[in-house]
Coordinates of N, CA and C and ligand atoms in Angstrom, one line a residue:
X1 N 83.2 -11.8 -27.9 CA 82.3 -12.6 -28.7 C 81.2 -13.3 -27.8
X2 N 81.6 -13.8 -26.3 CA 81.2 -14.6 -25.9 C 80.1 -13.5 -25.0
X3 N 80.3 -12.5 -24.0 CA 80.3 -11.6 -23.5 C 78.6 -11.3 -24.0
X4 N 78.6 -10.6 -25.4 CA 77.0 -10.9 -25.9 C 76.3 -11.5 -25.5
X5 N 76.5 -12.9 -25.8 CA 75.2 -14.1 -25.5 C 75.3 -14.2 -23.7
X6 N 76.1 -14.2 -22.9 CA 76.0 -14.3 -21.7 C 75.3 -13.1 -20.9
X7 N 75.0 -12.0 -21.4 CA 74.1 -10.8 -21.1 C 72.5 -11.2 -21.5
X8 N 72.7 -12.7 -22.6 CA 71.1 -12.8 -22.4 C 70.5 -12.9 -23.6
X9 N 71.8 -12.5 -25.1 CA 70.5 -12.3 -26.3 C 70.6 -14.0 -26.6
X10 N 69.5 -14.1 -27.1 CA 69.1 -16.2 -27.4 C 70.4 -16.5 -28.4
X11 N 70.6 -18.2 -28.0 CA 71.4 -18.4 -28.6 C 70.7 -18.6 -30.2
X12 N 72.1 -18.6 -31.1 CA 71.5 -18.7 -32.9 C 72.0 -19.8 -33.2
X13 N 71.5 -20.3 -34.1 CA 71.4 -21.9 -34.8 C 71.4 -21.6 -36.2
X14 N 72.9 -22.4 -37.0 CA 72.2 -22.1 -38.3 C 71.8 -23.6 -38.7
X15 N 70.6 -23.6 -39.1 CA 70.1 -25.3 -39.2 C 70.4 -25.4 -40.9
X16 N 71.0 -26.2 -41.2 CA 71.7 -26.9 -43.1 C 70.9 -28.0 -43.1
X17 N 69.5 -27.8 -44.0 CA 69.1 -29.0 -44.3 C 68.0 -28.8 -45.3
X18 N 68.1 -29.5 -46.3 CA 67.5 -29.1 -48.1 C 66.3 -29.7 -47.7
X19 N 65.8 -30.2 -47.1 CA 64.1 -30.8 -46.6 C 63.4 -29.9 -46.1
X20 N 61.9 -29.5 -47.0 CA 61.6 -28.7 -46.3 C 61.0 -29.1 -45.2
X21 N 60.3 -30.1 -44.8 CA 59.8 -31.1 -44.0 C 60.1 -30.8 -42.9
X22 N 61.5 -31.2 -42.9 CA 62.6 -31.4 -41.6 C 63.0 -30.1 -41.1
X23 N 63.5 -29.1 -42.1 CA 64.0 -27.9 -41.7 C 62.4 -27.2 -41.1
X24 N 61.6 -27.4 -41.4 CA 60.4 -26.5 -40.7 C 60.0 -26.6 -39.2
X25 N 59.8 -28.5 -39.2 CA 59.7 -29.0 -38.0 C 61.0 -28.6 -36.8
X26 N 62.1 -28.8 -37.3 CA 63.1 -28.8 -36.5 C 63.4 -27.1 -35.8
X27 N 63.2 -25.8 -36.8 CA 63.2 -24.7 -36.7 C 61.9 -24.6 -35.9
X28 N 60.6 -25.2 -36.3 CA 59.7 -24.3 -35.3 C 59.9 -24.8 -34.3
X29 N 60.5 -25.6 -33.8 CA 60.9 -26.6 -31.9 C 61.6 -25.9 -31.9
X30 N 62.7 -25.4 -32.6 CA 63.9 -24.9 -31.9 C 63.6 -23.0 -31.2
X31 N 62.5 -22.8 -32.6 CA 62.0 -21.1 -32.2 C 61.7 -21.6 -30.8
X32 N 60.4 -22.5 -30.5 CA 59.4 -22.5 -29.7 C 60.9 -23.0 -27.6
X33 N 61.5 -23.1 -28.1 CA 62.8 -23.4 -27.4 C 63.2 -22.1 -27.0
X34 N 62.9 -20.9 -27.8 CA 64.1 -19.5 -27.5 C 65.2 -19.4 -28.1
X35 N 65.4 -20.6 -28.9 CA 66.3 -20.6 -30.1 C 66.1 -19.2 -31.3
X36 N 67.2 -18.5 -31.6 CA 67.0 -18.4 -33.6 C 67.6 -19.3 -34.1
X37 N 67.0 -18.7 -35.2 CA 67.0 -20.1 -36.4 C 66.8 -19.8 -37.4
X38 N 68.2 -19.8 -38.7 CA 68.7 -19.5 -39.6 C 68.8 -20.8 -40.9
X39 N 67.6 -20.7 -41.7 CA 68.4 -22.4 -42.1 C 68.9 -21.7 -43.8
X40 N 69.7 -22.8 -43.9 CA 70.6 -22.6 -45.2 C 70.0 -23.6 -46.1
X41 N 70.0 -24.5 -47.1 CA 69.0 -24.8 -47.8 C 70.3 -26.2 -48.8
X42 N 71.3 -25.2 -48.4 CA 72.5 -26.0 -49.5 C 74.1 -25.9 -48.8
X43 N 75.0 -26.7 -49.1 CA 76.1 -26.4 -48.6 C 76.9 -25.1 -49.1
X44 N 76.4 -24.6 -49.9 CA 77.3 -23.2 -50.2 C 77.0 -22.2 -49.6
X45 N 75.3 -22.3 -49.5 CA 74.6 -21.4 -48.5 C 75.0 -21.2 -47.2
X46 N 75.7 -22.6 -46.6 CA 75.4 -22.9 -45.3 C 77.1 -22.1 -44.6
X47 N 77.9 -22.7 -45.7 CA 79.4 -21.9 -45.7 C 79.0 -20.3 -45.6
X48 N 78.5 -20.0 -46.3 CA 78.5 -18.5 -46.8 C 77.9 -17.7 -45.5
X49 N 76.7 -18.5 -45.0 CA 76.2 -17.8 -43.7 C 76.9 -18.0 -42.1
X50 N 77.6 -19.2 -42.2 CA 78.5 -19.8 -41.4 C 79.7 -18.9 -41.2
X51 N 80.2 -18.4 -42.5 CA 81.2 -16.8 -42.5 C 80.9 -15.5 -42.1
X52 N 79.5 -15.0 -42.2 CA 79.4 -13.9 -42.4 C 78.8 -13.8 -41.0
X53 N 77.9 -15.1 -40.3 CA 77.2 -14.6 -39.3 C 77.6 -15.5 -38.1
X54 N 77.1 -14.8 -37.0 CA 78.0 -15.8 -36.0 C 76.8 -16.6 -35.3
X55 N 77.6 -17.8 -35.0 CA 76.2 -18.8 -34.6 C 76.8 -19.4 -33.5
X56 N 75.9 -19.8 -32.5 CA 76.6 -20.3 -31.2 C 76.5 -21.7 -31.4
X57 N 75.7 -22.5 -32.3 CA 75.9 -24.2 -33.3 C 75.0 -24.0 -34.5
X58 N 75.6 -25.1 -34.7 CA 75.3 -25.7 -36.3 C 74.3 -26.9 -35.9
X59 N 73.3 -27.1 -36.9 CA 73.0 -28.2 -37.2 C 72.7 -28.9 -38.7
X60 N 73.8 -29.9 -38.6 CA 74.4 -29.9 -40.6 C 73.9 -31.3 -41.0
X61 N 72.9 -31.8 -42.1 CA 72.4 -32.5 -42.8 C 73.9 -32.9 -43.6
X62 N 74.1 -34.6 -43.6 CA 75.2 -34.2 -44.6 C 74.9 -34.6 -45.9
X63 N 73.5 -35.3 -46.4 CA 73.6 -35.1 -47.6 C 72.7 -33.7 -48.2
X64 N 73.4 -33.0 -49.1 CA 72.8 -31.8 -49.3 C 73.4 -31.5 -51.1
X65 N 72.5 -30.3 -51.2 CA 73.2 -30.1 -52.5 C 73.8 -29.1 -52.6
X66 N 74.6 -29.0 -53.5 CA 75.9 -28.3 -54.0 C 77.3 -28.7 -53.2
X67 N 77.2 -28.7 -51.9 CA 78.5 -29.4 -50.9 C 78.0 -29.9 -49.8
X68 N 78.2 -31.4 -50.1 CA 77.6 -31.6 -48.8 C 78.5 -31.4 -47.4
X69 N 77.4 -32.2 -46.6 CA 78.1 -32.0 -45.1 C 79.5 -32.4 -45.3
X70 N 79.6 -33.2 -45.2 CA 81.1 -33.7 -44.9 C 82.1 -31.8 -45.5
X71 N 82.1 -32.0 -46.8 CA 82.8 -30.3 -47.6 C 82.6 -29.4 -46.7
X72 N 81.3 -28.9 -46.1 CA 81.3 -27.5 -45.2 C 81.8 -28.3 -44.2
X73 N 82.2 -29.4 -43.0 CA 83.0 -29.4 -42.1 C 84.2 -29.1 -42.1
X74 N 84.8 -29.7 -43.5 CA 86.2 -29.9 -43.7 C 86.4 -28.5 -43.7
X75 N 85.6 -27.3 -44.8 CA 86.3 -26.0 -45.1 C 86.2 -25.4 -43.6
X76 N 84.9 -25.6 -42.7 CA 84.7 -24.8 -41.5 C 85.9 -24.8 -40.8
X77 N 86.6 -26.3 -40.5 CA 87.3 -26.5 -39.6 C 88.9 -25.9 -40.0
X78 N 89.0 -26.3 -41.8 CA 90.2 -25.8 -42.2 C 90.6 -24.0 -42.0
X79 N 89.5 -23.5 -41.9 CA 89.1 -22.0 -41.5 C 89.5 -22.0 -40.0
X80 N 89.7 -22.3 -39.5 CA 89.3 -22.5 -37.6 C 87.9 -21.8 -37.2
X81 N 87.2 -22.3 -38.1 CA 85.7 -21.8 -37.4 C 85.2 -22.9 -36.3
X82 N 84.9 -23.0 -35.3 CA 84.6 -23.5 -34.0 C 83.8 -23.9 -33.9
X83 N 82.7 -23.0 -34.7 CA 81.2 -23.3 -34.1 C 81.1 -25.2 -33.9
X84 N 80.0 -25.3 -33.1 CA 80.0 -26.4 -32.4 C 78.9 -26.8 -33.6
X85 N 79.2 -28.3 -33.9 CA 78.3 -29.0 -34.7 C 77.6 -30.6 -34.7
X86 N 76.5 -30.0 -34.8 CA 75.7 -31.4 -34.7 C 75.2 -32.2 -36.3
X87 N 75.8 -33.0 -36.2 CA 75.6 -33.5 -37.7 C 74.2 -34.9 -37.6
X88 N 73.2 -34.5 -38.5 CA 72.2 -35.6 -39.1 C 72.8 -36.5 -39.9
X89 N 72.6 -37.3 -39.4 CA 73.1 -38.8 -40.8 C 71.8 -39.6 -41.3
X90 N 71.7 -40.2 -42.2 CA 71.0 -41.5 -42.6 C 70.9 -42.1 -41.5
X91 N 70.0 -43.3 -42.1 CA 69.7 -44.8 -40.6 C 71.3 -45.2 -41.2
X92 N 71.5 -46.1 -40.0 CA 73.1 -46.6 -39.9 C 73.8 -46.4 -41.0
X93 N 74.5 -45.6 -41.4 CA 75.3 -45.3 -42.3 C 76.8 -44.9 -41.1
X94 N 77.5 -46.2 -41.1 CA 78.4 -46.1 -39.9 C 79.7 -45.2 -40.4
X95 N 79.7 -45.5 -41.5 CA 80.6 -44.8 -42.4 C 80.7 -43.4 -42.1
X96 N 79.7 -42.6 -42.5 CA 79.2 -41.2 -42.5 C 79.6 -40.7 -41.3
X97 N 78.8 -41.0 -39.8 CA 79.1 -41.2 -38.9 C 80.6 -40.8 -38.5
X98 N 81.3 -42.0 -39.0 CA 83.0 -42.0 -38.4 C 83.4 -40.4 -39.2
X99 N 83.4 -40.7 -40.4 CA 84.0 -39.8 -41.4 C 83.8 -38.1 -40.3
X100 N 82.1 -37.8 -40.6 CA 81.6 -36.9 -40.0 C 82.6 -35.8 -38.4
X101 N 82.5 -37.2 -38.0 CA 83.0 -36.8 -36.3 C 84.6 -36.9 -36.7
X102 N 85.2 -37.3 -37.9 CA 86.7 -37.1 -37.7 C 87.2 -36.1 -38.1
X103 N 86.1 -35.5 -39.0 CA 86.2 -33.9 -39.8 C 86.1 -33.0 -39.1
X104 N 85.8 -33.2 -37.8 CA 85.4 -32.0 -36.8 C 83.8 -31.6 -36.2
X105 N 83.2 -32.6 -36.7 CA 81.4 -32.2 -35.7 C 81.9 -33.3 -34.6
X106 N 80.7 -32.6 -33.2 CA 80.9 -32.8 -32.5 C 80.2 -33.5 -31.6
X107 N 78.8 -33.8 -32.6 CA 78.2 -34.9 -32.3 C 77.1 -35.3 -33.1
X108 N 76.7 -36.3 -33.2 CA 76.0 -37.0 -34.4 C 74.5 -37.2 -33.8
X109 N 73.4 -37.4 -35.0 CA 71.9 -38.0 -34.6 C 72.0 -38.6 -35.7
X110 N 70.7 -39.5 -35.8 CA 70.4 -40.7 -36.6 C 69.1 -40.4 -37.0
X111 N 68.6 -40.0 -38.8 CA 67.5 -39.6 -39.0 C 67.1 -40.6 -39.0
X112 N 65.6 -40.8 -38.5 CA 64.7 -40.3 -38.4 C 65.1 -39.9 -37.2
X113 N 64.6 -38.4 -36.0 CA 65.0 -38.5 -34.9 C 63.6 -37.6 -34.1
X114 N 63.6 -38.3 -32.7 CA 62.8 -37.3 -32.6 C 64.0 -35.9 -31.7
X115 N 62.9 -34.9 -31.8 CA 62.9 -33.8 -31.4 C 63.6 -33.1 -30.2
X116 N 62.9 -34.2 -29.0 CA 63.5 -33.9 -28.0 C 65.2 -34.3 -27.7
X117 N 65.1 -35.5 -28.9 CA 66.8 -36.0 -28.6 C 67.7 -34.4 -29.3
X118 N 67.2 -34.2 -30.5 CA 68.3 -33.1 -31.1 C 68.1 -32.1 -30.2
X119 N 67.1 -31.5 -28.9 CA 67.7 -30.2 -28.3 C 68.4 -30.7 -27.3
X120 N 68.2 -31.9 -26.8 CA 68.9 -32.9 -25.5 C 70.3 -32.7 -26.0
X121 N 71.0 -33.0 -27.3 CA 71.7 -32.7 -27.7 C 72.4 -31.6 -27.8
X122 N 71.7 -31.1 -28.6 CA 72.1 -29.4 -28.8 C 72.6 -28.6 -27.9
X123 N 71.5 -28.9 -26.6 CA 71.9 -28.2 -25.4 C 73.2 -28.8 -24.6
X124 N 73.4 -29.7 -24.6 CA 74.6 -30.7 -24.5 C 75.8 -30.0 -24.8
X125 N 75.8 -30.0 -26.2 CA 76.9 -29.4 -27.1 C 77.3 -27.9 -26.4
X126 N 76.0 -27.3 -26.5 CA 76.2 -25.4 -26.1 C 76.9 -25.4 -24.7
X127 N 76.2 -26.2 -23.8 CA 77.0 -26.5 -22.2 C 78.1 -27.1 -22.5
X128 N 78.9 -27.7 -23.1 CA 80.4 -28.0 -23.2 C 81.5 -26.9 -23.7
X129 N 80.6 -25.7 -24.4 CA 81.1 -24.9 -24.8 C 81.5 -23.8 -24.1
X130 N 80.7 -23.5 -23.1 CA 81.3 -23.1 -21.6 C 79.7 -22.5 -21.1
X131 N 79.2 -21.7 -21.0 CA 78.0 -21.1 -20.1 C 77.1 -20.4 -21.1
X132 N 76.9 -20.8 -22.3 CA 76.4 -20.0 -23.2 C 74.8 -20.1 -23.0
X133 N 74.7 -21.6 -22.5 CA 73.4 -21.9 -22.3 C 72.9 -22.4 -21.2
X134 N 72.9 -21.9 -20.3 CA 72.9 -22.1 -18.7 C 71.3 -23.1 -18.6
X135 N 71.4 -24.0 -17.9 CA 70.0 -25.0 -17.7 C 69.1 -24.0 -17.1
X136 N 69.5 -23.1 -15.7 CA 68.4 -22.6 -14.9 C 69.2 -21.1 -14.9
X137 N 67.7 -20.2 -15.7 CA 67.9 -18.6 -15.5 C 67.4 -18.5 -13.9
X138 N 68.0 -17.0 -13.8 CA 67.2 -16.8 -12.3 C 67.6 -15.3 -12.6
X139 N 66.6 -14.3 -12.4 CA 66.7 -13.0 -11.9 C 65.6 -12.6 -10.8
X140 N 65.9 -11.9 -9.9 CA 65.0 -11.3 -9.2 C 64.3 -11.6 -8.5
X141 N 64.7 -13.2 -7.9 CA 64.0 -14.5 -7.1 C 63.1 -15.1 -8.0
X142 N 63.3 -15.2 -9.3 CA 63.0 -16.0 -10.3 C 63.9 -16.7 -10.8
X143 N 63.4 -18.3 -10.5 CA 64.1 -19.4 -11.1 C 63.5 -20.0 -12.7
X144 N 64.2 -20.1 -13.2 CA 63.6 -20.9 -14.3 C 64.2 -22.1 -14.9
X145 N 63.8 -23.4 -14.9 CA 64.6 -24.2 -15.5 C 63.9 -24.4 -16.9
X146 N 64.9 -24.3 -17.5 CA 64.7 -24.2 -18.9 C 64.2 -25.9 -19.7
X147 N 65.1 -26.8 -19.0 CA 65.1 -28.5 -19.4 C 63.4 -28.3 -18.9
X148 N 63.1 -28.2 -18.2 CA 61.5 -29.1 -17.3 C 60.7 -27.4 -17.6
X149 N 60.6 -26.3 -18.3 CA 60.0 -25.6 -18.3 C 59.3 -25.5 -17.2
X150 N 60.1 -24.7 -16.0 CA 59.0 -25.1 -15.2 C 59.8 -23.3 -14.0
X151 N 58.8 -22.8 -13.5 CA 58.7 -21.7 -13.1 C 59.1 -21.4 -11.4
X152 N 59.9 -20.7 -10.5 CA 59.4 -20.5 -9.1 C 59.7 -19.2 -9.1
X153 N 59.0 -18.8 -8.1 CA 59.0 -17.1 -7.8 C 59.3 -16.9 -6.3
X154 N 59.9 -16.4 -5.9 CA 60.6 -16.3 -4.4 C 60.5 -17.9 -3.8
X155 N 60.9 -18.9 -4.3 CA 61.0 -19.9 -3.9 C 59.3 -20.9 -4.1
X156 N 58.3 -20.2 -4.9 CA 57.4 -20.9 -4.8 C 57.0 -21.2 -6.6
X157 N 56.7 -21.9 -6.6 CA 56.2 -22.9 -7.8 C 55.2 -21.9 -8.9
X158 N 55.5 -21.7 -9.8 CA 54.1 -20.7 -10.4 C 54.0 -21.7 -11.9
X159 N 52.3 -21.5 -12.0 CA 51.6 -22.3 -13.2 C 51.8 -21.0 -14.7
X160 N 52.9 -21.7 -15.2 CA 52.6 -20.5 -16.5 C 52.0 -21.5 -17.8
X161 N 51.2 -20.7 -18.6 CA 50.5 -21.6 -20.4 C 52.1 -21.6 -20.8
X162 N 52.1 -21.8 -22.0 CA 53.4 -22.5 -22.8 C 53.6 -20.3 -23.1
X163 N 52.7 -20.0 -23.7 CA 52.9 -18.7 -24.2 C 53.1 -17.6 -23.2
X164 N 53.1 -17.8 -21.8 CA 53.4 -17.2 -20.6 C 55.3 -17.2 -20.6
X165 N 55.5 -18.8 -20.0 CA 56.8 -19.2 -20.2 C 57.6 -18.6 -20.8
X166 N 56.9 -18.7 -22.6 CA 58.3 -18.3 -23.6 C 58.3 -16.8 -23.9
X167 N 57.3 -15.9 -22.9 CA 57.4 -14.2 -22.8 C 58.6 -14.0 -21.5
X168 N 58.1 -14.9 -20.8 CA 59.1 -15.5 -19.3 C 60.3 -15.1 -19.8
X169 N 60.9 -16.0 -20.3 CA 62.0 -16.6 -20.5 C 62.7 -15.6 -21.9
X170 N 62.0 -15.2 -22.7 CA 62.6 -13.7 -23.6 C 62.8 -12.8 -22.5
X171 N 61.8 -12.8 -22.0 CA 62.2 -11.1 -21.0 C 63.8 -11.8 -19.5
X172 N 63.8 -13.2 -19.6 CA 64.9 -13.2 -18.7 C 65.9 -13.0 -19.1
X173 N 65.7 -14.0 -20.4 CA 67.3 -14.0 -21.6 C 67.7 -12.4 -22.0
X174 N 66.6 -11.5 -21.7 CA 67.4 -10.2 -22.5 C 67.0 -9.1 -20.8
X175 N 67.5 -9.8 -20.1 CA 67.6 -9.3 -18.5 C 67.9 -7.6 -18.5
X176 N 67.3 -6.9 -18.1 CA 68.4 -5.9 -18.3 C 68.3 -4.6 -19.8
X177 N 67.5 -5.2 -20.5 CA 67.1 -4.6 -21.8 C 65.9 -4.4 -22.0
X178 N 65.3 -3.3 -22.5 CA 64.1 -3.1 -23.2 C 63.6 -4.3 -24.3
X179 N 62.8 -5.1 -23.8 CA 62.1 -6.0 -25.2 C 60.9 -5.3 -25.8
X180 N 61.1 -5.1 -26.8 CA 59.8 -3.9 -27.4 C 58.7 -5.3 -27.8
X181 N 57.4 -4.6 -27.9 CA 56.7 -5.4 -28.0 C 56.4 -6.2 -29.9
X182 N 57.2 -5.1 -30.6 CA 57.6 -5.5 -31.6 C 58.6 -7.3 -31.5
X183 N 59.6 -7.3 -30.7 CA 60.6 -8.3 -30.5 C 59.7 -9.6 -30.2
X184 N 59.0 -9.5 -28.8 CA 57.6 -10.0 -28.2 C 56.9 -10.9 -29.4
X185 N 56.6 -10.3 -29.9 CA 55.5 -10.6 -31.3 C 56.2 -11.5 -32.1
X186 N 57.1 -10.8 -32.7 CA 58.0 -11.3 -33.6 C 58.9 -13.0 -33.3
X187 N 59.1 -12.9 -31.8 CA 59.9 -14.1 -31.3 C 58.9 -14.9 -30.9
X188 N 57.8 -15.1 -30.0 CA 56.9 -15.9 -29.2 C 55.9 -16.3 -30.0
X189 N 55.3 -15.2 -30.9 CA 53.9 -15.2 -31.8 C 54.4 -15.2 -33.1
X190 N 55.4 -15.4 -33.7 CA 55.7 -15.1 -35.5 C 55.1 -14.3 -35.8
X191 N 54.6 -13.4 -35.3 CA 53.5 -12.5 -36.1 C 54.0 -11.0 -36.1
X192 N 53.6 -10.4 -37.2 CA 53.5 -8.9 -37.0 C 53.0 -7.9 -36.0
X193 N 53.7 -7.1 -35.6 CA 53.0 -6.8 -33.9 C 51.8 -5.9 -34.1
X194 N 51.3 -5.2 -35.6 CA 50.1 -4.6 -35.4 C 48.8 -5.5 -34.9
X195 N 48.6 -6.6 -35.1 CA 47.6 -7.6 -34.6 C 47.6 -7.5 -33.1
X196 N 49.0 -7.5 -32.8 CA 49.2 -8.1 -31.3 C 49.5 -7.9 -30.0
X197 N 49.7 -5.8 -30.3 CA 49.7 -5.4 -29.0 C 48.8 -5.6 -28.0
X198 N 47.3 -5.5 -28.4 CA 46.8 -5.9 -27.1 C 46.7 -7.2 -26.1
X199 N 47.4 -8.1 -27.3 CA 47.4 -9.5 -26.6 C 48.8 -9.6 -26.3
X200 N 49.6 -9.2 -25.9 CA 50.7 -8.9 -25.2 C 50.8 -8.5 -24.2
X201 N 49.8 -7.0 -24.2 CA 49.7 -6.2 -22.9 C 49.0 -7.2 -22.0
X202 N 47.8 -7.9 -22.2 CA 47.0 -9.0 -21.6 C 47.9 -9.9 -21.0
X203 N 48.5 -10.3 -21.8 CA 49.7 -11.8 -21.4 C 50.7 -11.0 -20.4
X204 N 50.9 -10.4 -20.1 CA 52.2 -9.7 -19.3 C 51.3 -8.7 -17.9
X205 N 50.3 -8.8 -18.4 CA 49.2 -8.8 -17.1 C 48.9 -9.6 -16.1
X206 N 48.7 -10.5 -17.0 CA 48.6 -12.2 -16.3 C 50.1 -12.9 -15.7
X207 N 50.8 -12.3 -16.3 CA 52.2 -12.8 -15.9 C 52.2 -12.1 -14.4
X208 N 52.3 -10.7 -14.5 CA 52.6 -10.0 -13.5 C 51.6 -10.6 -12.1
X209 N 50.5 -11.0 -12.5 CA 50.0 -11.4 -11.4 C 49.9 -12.8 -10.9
X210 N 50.5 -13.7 -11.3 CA 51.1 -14.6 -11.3 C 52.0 -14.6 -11.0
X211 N 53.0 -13.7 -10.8 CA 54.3 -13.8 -10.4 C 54.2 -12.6 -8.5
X212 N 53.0 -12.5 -8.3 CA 52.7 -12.5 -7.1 C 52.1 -10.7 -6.8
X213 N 51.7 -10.6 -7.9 CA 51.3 -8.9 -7.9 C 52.2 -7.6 -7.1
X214 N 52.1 -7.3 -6.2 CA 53.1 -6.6 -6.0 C 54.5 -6.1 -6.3
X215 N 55.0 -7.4 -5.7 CA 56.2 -7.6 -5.9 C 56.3 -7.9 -7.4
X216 N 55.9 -8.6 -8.4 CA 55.5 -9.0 -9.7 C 55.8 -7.9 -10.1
X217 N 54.5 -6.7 -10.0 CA 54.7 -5.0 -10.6 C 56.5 -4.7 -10.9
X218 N 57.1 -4.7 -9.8 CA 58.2 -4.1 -9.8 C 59.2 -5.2 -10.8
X219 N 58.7 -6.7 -10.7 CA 60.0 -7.3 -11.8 C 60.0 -7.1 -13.4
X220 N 58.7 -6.9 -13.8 CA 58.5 -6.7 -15.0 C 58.0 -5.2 -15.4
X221 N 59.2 -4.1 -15.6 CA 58.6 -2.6 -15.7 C 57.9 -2.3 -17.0
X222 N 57.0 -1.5 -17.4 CA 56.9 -1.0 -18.3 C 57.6 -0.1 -18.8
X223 N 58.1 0.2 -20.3 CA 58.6 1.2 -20.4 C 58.0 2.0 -21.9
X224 N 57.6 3.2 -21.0 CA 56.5 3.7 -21.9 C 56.9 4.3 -23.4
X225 N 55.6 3.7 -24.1 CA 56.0 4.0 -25.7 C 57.2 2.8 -26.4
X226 N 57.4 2.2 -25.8 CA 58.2 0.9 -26.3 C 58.1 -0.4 -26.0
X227 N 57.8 -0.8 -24.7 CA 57.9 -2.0 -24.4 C 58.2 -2.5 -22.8
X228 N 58.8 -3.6 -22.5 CA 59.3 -3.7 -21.0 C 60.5 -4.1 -21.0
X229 N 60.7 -4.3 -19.6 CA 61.5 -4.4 -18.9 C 61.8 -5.6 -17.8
X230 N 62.7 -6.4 -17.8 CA 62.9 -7.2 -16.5 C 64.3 -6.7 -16.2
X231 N 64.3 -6.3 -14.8 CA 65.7 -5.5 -14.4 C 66.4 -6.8 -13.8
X232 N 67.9 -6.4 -14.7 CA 69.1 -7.4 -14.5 C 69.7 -7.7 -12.9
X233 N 70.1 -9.0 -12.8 CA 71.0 -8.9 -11.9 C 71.6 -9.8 -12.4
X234 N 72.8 -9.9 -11.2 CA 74.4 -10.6 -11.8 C 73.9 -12.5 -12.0
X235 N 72.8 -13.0 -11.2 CA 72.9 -13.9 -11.2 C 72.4 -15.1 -12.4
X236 N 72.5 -14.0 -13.2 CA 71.9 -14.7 -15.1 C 72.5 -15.9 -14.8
X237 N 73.4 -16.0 -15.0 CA 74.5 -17.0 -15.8 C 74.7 -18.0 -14.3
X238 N 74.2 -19.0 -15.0 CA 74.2 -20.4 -13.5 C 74.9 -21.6 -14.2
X239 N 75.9 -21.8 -13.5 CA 76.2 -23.4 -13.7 C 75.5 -24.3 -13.4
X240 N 75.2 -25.5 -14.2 CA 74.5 -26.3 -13.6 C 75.6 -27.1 -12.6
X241 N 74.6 -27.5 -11.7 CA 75.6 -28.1 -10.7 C 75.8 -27.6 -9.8
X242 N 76.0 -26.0 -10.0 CA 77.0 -25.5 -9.3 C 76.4 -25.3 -7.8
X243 N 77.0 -24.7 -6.4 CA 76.1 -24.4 -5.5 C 75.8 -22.6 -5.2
Ligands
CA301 CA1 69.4 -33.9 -47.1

């Protein structure tokens, strides 16, 4: 189970929250993160997709309609479903809170919240869970720390746009695999990939030369009639900390 996500595909999120407000904001941070993002709309929904699909966390609103949070913790956990969960509460509702974390979530926010606190979180949760979500990718003398979005290439510092970065960091998470330009489109741009092959090929141009031309050529292949390539090595998976 675990074996998948550690080869690189993004971790999934199923986000449970009847707002569309909040579910929009919170999903598009979380896309723009390298997250998927699945939101369920109601507690029966959120059970139902919670069974069928597998998610590396949760993030569970508990007031909802048809069951709320508290009901989908209790059934998840009575199930031995694991998934790791972050639960939204009301302003001080200490109650909720206690209840919440005794049912089995694993850690709590306080709406209104901002943004950065629930992935500060999130990613918290995913790193307790063992190496699902490593702080700093590296392949191929590419460092990337994920927390400070911030880039080096054989030890030196590189300037990427936000939309550089999050082609970056798809093509490191899926190390080793063909990203079709369809995937590209679809993950980075939300968009349908007829608009956006050429602006892809462009962006991965720029990357390549940025990432020091020569040597650059050889980390990001093309592969013809589909898409590219960043070739794997063992050193995906980083503890933080570690040396
Ligand atoms: Ca709600």
């Amino acid at each position: 189970m675990k074996d998948e996500r550690v080869e690189g595909l993004t971790v999934r999120v199923l986000l449970v929250e009847d707002e569309p407000r909040v579910a929009q904001f919170v999903r598009r941070g979380l896309r723009e993160e390298q997250f998927t993002v699945d939101v369920a709309q109601d507690g029966e929904e959120a059970l139902f997709m919670a069974e069928t699909g597998e998610y590396d966390a949760m993030v569970l609103d508990l007031r909802l309609p048809k069951r709320d949070g508290i009901e989908v913790l209790t059934h998840l956990r009575a199930h031995q479903n694991k998934v790791p969960v972050l639960v939204l509460t009301a302003k001080d509702d200490l109650k909720d809170k206690v209840e919440a974390l005794n049912k089995g979530a694993d850690d709590y926010l306080v709406k209104p919240f901002k943004f950065e606190e629930l992935l500060a979180r999130l990613r918290a949760l995913l790193r307790r869970q063992g190496e699902l979500y490593p702080l700093v990718l590296r392949a191929g003398g590419l460092e990337m720390d994920t927390s400070k979005h911030s880039v080096t290439h054989a030890g030196q510092m590189v300037q990427l746009t936000t939309r550089e970065y999050s082609v970056l960091e798809f093509l490191v998470r899926n190390q080793g695999k063909v990203v079709t330009r369809t995937m590209l489109s679809e993950h980075v741009w939300e968009h349908d990939f007829d608009s956006m092959s050429n602006v892809i090929d462009v962006l991965i141009a720029r990357l390549r030369k940025k990432l020091g031309g020569d040597s650059g050529d050889g980390l990001i292949r093309t592969v013809r009639g589909s898409g590219y390539i960043l070739e794997g090595t063992d050193e995906h998976v980083d503890r933080p900390g570690a040396p």
